[in-house]
Coordinates of C-alpha atoms in Angstrom, one line a residue:
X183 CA -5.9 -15.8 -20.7
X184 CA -9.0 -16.4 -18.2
X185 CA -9.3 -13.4 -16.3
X186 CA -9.4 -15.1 -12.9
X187 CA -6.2 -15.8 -13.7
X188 CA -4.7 -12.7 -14.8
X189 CA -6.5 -11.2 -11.5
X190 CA -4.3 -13.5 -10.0
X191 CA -0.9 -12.7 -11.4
X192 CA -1.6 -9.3 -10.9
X193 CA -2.3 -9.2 -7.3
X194 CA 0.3 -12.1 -6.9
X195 CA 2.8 -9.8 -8.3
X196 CA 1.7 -6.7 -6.4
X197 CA 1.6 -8.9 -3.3
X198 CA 5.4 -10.1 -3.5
X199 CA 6.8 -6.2 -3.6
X200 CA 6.4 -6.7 0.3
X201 CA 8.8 -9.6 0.8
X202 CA 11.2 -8.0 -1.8
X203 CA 11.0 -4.5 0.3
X204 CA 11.5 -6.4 3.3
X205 CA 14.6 -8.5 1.7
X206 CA 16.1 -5.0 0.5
X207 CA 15.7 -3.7 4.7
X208 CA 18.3 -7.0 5.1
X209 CA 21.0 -4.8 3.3
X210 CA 21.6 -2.6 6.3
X211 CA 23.2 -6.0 7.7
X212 CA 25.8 -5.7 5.0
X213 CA 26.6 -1.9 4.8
X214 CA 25.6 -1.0 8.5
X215 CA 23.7 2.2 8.5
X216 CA 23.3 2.9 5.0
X217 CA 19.9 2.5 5.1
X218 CA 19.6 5.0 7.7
X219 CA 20.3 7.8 5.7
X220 CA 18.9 8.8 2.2
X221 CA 17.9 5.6 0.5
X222 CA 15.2 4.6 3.0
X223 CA 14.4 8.2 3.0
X224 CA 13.8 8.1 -0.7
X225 CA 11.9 4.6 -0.7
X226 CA 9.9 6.0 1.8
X227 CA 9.1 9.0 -0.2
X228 CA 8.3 6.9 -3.1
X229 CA 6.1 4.9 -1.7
X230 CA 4.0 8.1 -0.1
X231 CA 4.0 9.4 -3.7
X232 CA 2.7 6.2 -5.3
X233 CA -0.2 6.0 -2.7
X234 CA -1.3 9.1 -3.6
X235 CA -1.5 8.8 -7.3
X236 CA -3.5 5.4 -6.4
X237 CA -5.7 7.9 -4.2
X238 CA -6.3 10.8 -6.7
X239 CA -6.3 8.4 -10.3
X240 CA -8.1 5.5 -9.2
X241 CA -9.5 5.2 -6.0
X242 CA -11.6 8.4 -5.5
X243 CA -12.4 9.3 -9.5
X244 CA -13.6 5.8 -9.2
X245 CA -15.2 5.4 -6.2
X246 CA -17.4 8.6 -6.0
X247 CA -19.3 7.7 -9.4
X248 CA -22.4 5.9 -7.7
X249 CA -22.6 8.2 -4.4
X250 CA -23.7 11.9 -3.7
X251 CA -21.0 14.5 -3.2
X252 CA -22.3 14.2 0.7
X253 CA -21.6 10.1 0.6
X254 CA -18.5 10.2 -1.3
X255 CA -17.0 12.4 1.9
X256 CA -18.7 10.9 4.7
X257 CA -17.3 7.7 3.3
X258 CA -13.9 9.0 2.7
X259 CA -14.2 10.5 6.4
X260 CA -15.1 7.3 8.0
X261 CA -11.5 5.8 5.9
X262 CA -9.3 8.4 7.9
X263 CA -11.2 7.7 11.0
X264 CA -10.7 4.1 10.7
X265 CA -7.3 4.5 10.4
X266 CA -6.5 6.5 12.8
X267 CA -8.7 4.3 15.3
X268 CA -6.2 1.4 14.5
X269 CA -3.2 3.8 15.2
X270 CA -4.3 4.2 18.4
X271 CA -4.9 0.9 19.2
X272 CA -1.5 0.1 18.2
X273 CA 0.0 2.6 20.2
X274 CA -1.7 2.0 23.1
X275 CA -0.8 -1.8 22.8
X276 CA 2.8 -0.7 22.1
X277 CA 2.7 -2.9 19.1
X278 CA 5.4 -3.5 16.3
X279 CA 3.0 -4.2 13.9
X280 CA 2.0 -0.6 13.0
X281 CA 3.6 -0.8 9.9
X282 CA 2.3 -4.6 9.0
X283 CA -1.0 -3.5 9.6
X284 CA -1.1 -0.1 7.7
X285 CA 0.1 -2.0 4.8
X286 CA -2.6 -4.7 4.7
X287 CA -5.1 -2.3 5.4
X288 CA -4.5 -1.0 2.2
X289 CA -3.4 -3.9 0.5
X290 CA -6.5 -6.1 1.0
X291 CA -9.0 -3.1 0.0
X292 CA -7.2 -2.2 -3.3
X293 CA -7.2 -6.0 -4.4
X294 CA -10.9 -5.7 -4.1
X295 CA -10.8 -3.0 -6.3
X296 CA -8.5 -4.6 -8.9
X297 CA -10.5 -7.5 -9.0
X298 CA -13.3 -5.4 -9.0
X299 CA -12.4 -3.2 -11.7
X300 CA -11.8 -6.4 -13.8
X301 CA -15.1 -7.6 -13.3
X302 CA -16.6 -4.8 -14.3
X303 CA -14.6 -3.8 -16.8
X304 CA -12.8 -1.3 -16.4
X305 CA -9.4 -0.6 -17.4
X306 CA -7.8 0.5 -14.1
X307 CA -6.6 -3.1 -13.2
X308 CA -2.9 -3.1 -14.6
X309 CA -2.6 0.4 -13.3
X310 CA -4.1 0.1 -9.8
X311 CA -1.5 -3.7 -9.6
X312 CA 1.8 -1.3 -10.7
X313 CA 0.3 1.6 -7.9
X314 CA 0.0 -1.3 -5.4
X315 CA 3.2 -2.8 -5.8
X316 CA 5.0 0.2 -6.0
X317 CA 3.7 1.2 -3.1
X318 CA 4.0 -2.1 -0.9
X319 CA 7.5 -1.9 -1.7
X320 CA 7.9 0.5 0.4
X321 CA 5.3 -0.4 3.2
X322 CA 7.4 -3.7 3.0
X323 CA 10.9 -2.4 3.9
X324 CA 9.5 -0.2 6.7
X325 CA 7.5 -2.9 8.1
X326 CA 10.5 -5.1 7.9
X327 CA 12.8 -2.3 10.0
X328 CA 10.0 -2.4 12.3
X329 CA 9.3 -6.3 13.1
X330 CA 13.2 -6.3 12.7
X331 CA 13.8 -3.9 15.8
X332 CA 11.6 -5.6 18.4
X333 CA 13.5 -8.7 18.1
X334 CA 10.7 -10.7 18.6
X335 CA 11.4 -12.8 14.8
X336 CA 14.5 -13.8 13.1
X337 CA 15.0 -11.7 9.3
X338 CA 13.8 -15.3 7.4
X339 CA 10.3 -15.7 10.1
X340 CA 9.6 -12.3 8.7
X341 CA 10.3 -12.0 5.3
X342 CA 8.2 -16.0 5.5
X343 CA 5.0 -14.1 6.8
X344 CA 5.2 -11.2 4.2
X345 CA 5.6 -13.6 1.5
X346 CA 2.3 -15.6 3.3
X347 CA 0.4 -12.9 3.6
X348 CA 1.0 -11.4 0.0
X349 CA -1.0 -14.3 -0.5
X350 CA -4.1 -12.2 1.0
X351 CA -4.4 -10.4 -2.2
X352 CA -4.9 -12.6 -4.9
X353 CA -7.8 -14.2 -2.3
X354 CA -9.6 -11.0 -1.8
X355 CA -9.1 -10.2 -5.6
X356 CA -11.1 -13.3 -6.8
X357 CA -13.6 -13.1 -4.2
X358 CA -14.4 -9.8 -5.4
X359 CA -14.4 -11.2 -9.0
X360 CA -16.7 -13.8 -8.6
X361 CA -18.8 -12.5 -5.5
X362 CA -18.3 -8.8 -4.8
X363 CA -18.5 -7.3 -8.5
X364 CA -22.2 -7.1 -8.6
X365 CA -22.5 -4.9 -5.6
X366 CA -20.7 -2.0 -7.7
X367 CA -22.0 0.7 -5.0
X368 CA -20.3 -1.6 -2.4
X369 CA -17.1 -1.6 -4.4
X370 CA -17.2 2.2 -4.9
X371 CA -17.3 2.4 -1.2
X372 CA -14.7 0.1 -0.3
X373 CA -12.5 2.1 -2.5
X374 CA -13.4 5.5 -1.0
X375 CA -13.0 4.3 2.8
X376 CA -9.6 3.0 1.7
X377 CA -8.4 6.0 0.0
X378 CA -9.4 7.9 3.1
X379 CA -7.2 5.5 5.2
X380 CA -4.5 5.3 3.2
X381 CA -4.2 9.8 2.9
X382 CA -4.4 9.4 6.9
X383 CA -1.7 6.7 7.0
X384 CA 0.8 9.1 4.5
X385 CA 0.4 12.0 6.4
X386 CA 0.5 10.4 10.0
X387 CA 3.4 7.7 9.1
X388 CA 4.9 8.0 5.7
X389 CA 5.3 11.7 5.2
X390 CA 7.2 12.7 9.0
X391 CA 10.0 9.8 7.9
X392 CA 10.9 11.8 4.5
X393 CA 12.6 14.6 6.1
X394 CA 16.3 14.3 6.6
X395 CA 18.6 17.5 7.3
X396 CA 20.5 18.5 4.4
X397 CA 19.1 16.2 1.9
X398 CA 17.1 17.4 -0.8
X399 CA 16.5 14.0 -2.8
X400 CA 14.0 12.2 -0.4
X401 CA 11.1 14.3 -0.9
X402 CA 11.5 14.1 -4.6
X403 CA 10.8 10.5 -4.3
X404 CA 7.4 11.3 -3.5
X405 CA 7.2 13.7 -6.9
X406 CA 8.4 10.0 -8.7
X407 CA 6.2 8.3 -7.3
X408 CA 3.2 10.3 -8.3
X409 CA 4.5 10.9 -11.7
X410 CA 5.2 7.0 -12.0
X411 CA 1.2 6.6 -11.7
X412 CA 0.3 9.2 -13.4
X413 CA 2.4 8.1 -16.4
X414 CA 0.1 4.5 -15.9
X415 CA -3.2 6.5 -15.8
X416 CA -2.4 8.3 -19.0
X417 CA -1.4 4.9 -20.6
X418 CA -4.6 3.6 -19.9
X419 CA -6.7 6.7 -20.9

């Protein structure tokens, strides 16, 4: 198989997990609050724990093996500071997009990195697709709930747009392919500024929704979804 092709599949596939997380958010329309309690608790948990396997596996062991010690955190730095710049944005401009946003911004950078990765041949590419879907799964459903509740688009507009803009990833995946791979130190950084972000964007929006009195099974969601990508990392080492 041509490997602009399998780039292609891969980041298709890891692309789609956001319209299927945001058709599984249409369930609460069936079984009216359901979603409010445990399960969205534990997809939500999930999804925290599979970002962070992509940040400690592949992202930053990655991403730091061109720079200093000094760059690799200054870069990392300016990820969390980036982030948090567009929370406040957001917030100021009392937008329902937080969640849409948070998940391209970390969608778009990791499909530079797969295609990337491919490029350059290394064998993280499988393993950082599964880490990326698993994790827009989740960023999927809570963006859903989110474009859902300001009652600005009907449930088909939205889960139209995720299925659009999943198409972002197999772009930026090829263009990194055929254009970006031969700036490796550029790749490295892209990586490192998105693993920064996306540690900001679990413990500012993913981690505080886990917690639910008197259930214990959310915040083992998070242990699955580490131990889902570290089961990939060991796979591929």
């Amino acid at each position: 198989m041509p490997e602009w092709i399998y780039i292609l599949l891969l980041t298709l596939m890891a692309g789609l997990a956001m319209p299927l997380g945001g058709w599984l958010a249409t369930i609460d329309s069936i079984r009216p609050n359901w979603l409010d309690e445990e399960l969205r608790h534990s997809i939500t948990a999930f999804g925290g724990g599979a970002l962070l396997s992509a940040i400690a596996l592949v992202l930053v062991p990655e991403g730091i093996e061109p720079f200093s010690i000094i760059i690799s955190a200054i870069l990392f730095l300016i990820g969390g500071m980036l982030f948090m710049l567009i929370d406040i944005y957001l917030y100021k401009h009392k937008s329902a997009a937080g969640q849409l946003v948070a998940m391209l911004s970390d969608f778009i950078p990791e499909s530079i990195a797969l295609g990337a990765s491919l490029a350059l041949g290394k064998g993280s590419s499988l393993l950082l697709a599964s880490l990326i879907a698993m994790q827009n799964l989740p960023e999927g459903f809570n963006a859903f709930r989110e474009l859902k509740e300001s009652g600005r688009l009907t449930d088909r507009k939205i889960l139209l747009l995720f299925s659009l803009l999943a198409l972002s990833g197999p772009a930026a995946g090829l263009a990194a392919y055929y254009w970006l791979a031969h700036f490796e130190a550029f790749i490295s950084g892209v990586m490192l500024v998105a693993a920064g972000g996306i540690l900001y964007a679990v413990f500012q929006d993913i981690a505080p929704q886990v917690k639910l009195e008197r259930h214990w099974a959310p915040p083992l969601g998070a242990v699955m979804g580490f131990v889902l990508g570290l089961v990939g990392f060991m796979m591929n080492h």
